[in-house]
């Protein structure tokens, strides 16, 4: 993923026309568009390739299965045109290794979830997040997902993975996180959904967040 605006749109809409319109509008202001179950289940997997023709696509299926099933899922996702795929880390090293191998064949990237941004992530995930970050780092994935709602955790996860792999960070806006704080804590990209796609003018909203990120970097 080319690091320019450092903003990723989470396009959790369920209408094909709206999805394509917003993708076209934000092109140039986001480095990638993350799409997942809401849009793909509503419209079909061809939407992955249609959006990827405009902006790189990160497929967010949070893959979490045995290696063979993971392989089958990865092949479908990359054949559909996704540039990257998000997987869970808790299934362990063999499942993750399989995803990385399939991604390599397709010239695509894998991102691994460590600790999620919602309050429920404290119930189970936070306890093993640092181990999952280490696992992801060992597997040489493109990056990990860490919570913008807890910048101190972004910082902690950065200290574990070093600078060789990236952090993409959701939870900005509606969930209460700040794009500037996440970037300052060590995130390479922030992921923003509702604050952009529910805005009256999604392009303007994306531009404003991209500016906030740039100002935080320039400080
Ligand atoms: O709250 P929003 O509307 O800005 O959307 C955030 C998006 O990031 C949404 O698609 C949600 O599913 C996703 N997300 C989180 O909000 N928290 C997480 O911890 C992880 C994700 C996610 O996308 O995981 C993979 C990056």
Coordinates of C-alpha atoms and ligand atoms in Angstrom, one line a residue:
X1 CA 0.0 0.0 0.0
X2 CA 1.4 3.4 -1.0
X3 CA 1.8 5.6 2.1
X4 CA 0.3 9.0 1.1
X5 CA -2.7 10.3 3.0
X6 CA -2.4 7.5 5.5
X7 CA -6.2 7.2 5.6
X8 CA -8.2 4.0 4.8
X9 CA -11.9 4.2 4.3
X10 CA -14.0 1.4 5.9
X11 CA -16.8 1.2 3.4
X12 CA -19.5 -0.5 5.4
X13 CA -22.4 0.4 3.2
X14 CA -24.7 -2.2 1.7
X15 CA -25.7 -0.5 -1.6
X16 CA -23.6 -1.1 -4.7
X17 CA -24.3 2.2 -6.3
X18 CA -23.5 4.2 -3.1
X19 CA -20.3 2.1 -2.6
X20 CA -19.1 2.9 -6.1
X21 CA -20.0 6.6 -5.9
X22 CA -18.2 7.0 -2.5
X23 CA -15.2 5.1 -3.8
X24 CA -15.0 7.4 -6.8
X25 CA -15.5 10.5 -4.6
X26 CA -12.7 9.7 -2.1
X27 CA -10.2 8.5 -4.7
X28 CA -7.0 10.4 -4.1
X29 CA -7.8 11.2 -0.5
X30 CA -7.6 7.6 0.9
X31 CA -4.7 5.1 0.3
X32 CA -7.1 2.1 0.4
X33 CA -10.7 1.1 0.9
X34 CA -11.5 -1.6 3.4
X35 CA -14.6 -3.7 2.5
X36 CA -16.0 -6.6 4.3
X37 CA -19.1 -8.7 5.1
X38 CA -21.7 -5.9 4.9
X39 CA -20.9 -4.8 1.4
X40 CA -19.8 -8.2 -0.1
X41 CA -22.8 -10.1 1.4
X42 CA -25.2 -7.4 0.1
X43 CA -23.8 -7.0 -3.4
X44 CA -21.6 -10.0 -4.2
X45 CA -17.8 -10.5 -4.4
X46 CA -17.5 -8.8 -7.8
X47 CA -17.6 -5.5 -5.9
X48 CA -14.1 -6.2 -4.7
X49 CA -12.7 -6.0 -8.2
X50 CA -14.9 -3.1 -9.2
X51 CA -13.6 -1.0 -6.3
X52 CA -10.0 -2.2 -6.7
X53 CA -10.0 -0.7 -10.2
X54 CA -10.3 2.7 -8.5
X55 CA -8.6 2.4 -5.2
X56 CA -6.6 -0.5 -3.6
X57 CA -8.9 -2.8 -1.6
X58 CA -8.3 -4.4 1.8
X59 CA -10.8 -7.3 2.2
X60 CA -11.8 -7.4 5.8
X61 CA -13.0 -11.0 6.4
X62 CA -11.1 -11.5 9.6
X63 CA -10.3 -15.0 8.5
X64 CA -10.0 -17.4 11.4
X65 CA -10.0 -21.1 10.5
X66 CA -7.8 -24.2 10.0
X67 CA -5.1 -23.8 7.3
X68 CA -6.9 -25.6 4.6
X69 CA -10.1 -23.5 4.9
X70 CA -8.0 -20.3 5.2
X71 CA -6.3 -21.2 2.0
X72 CA -9.6 -21.7 0.2
X73 CA -10.9 -18.3 1.5
X74 CA -7.6 -16.5 0.6
X75 CA -7.7 -17.8 -2.9
X76 CA -11.3 -16.6 -3.4
X77 CA -10.5 -13.2 -2.0
X78 CA -7.3 -12.6 -4.0
X79 CA -8.8 -14.0 -7.2
X80 CA -11.6 -11.5 -6.8
X81 CA -9.1 -8.7 -7.0
X82 CA -8.3 -7.7 -3.3
X83 CA -4.9 -6.2 -2.7
X84 CA -4.8 -7.2 0.9
X85 CA -6.8 -9.4 3.4
X86 CA -7.3 -9.0 7.2
X87 CA -7.0 -12.2 9.2
X88 CA -7.2 -13.1 12.9
X89 CA -4.1 -14.1 14.8
X90 CA -5.6 -16.3 17.5
X91 CA -5.8 -19.3 15.2
X92 CA -2.1 -19.6 15.4
X93 CA 1.1 -19.8 13.4
X94 CA 0.1 -22.6 10.9
X95 CA -3.1 -20.8 9.8
X96 CA -1.3 -17.5 9.5
X97 CA 1.6 -19.1 7.5
X98 CA -0.9 -20.5 5.0
X99 CA -2.6 -17.1 4.5
X100 CA 0.9 -15.4 4.0
X101 CA 1.8 -18.1 1.4
X102 CA -1.3 -17.6 -0.6
X103 CA -1.0 -13.8 -0.4
X104 CA 2.6 -14.1 -1.7
X105 CA 1.5 -16.1 -4.8
X106 CA -1.0 -13.3 -5.6
X107 CA 1.4 -10.4 -4.7
X108 CA -1.0 -9.4 -2.0
X109 CA -0.7 -8.4 1.7
X110 CA -1.9 -9.9 5.0
X111 CA -2.9 -7.8 8.0
X112 CA -3.4 -9.5 11.4
X113 CA -5.8 -8.3 14.1
X114 CA -4.2 -7.9 17.5
X115 CA -6.5 -6.0 19.9
X116 CA -9.8 -4.7 18.6
X117 CA -11.0 -1.2 19.3
X118 CA -14.3 -1.9 21.0
X119 CA -14.7 -2.2 24.8
X120 CA -15.3 -6.0 24.5
X121 CA -11.7 -6.4 23.3
X122 CA -10.7 -6.1 27.0
X123 CA -12.6 -9.3 27.9
X124 CA -10.2 -11.7 26.0
X125 CA -8.2 -10.1 23.2
X126 CA -6.1 -7.6 25.1
X127 CA -4.6 -10.5 27.2
X128 CA -3.1 -12.1 24.1
X129 CA -2.7 -9.0 21.8
X130 CA 1.0 -8.7 22.4
X131 CA 1.6 -12.4 21.6
X132 CA -0.4 -12.0 18.4
X133 CA 1.6 -8.9 17.5
X134 CA 4.8 -11.0 18.0
X135 CA 3.3 -13.9 15.9
X136 CA 2.5 -11.4 13.1
X137 CA 5.9 -9.9 13.2
X138 CA 7.5 -13.4 13.0
X139 CA 5.3 -14.3 10.1
X140 CA 6.5 -11.2 8.2
X141 CA 3.0 -10.0 7.4
X142 CA 2.5 -6.5 5.9
X143 CA 1.0 -5.3 9.2
X144 CA -1.2 -5.5 12.2
X145 CA -4.5 -3.9 13.3
X146 CA -4.4 -2.0 16.6
X147 CA -7.0 0.2 18.3
X148 CA -7.1 4.0 17.8
X149 CA -9.4 4.1 20.8
X150 CA -6.4 3.2 22.9
X151 CA -3.3 5.0 21.5
X152 CA -1.2 3.7 24.4
X153 CA -1.9 0.2 23.1
X154 CA -0.8 1.3 19.6
X155 CA 2.4 2.5 21.1
X156 CA 2.9 -0.8 23.0
X157 CA 2.2 -2.9 19.9
X158 CA 4.6 -0.7 17.9
X159 CA 7.3 -1.4 20.5
X160 CA 6.8 -5.2 20.0
X161 CA 6.7 -5.3 16.2
X162 CA 9.4 -2.6 15.6
X163 CA 9.3 -0.7 12.3
X164 CA 9.4 -3.5 9.8
X165 CA 5.7 -4.0 9.6
X166 CA 2.8 -1.5 9.6
X167 CA 0.0 -0.7 12.0
X168 CA -3.4 0.1 10.6
X169 CA -5.7 1.6 13.2
X170 CA -9.5 1.7 13.4
X171 CA -11.7 3.3 16.0
X172 CA -11.4 7.0 14.8
X173 CA -14.5 9.2 15.0
X174 CA -17.7 7.5 16.0
X175 CA -15.9 5.1 18.3
X176 CA -14.1 8.0 20.0
X177 CA -10.5 7.7 18.8
X178 CA -8.5 10.5 17.3
X179 CA -6.7 10.2 13.9
X180 CA -3.9 12.5 15.1
X181 CA -3.4 10.6 18.4
X182 CA -3.3 7.2 16.6
X183 CA -0.7 8.5 14.1
X184 CA 1.4 10.1 16.9
X185 CA 1.2 6.8 18.8
X186 CA 2.8 4.9 15.9
X187 CA 0.0 4.0 13.5
X188 CA 0.9 4.1 9.8
X189 CA -2.7 4.4 8.7
X190 CA -6.0 5.1 10.4
X191 CA -9.2 3.4 9.3
X192 CA -12.3 5.5 9.3
X193 CA -15.8 4.4 8.4
X194 CA -19.0 6.2 9.5
X195 CA -17.4 9.6 9.9
X196 CA -16.8 9.5 6.2
X197 CA -19.4 7.4 4.5
X198 CA -22.3 8.8 6.6
X199 CA -21.1 12.4 6.1
X200 CA -23.2 14.7 3.8
X201 CA -20.0 15.1 1.7
X202 CA -17.8 12.0 2.1
X203 CA -15.0 13.5 0.0
X204 CA -14.9 16.6 2.2
X205 CA -14.9 14.5 5.3
X206 CA -12.0 12.4 4.0
X207 CA -10.1 15.5 3.0
X208 CA -10.5 16.9 6.5
X209 CA -9.2 13.7 8.2
X210 CA -6.3 13.5 5.8
X211 CA -5.4 17.1 6.7
X212 CA -5.6 16.2 10.4
X213 CA -3.2 13.4 9.8
X214 CA -0.8 15.5 7.8
X215 CA -0.9 18.2 10.5
X216 CA -0.1 15.6 13.2
X217 CA 2.9 14.4 11.1
X218 CA 4.2 17.9 10.4
X219 CA 4.1 18.9 14.1
Ligands
LIG1 O1 -16.4 2.9 13.5 P1 -16.2 3.2 12.1 O2 -17.5 3.4 11.4 O3 -15.2 4.2 11.8 O4 -15.7 1.8 11.4 C1 -14.6 1.1 11.8 C2 -14.3 0.0 10.9 O5 -13.1 -0.7 11.4 C3 -15.4 -1.1 10.8 O6 -15.3 -1.6 9.5 C4 -15.0 -2.1 11.8 O7 -15.4 -3.4 11.4 C5 -13.5 -2.0 11.7 N1 -12.7 -2.4 12.9 C6 -12.9 -1.8 14.1 O8 -13.8 -0.9 14.2 N2 -12.2 -2.2 15.2 C7 -11.3 -3.1 15.2 O9 -10.7 -3.4 16.2 C8 -11.0 -3.8 14.0 C9 -11.7 -3.4 12.8 C10 -11.3 -3.9 11.6 O10 -11.6 -3.4 10.5 O11 -10.4 -4.9 11.6 C11 -9.6 -5.0 10.6 C12 -8.9 -3.7 10.3

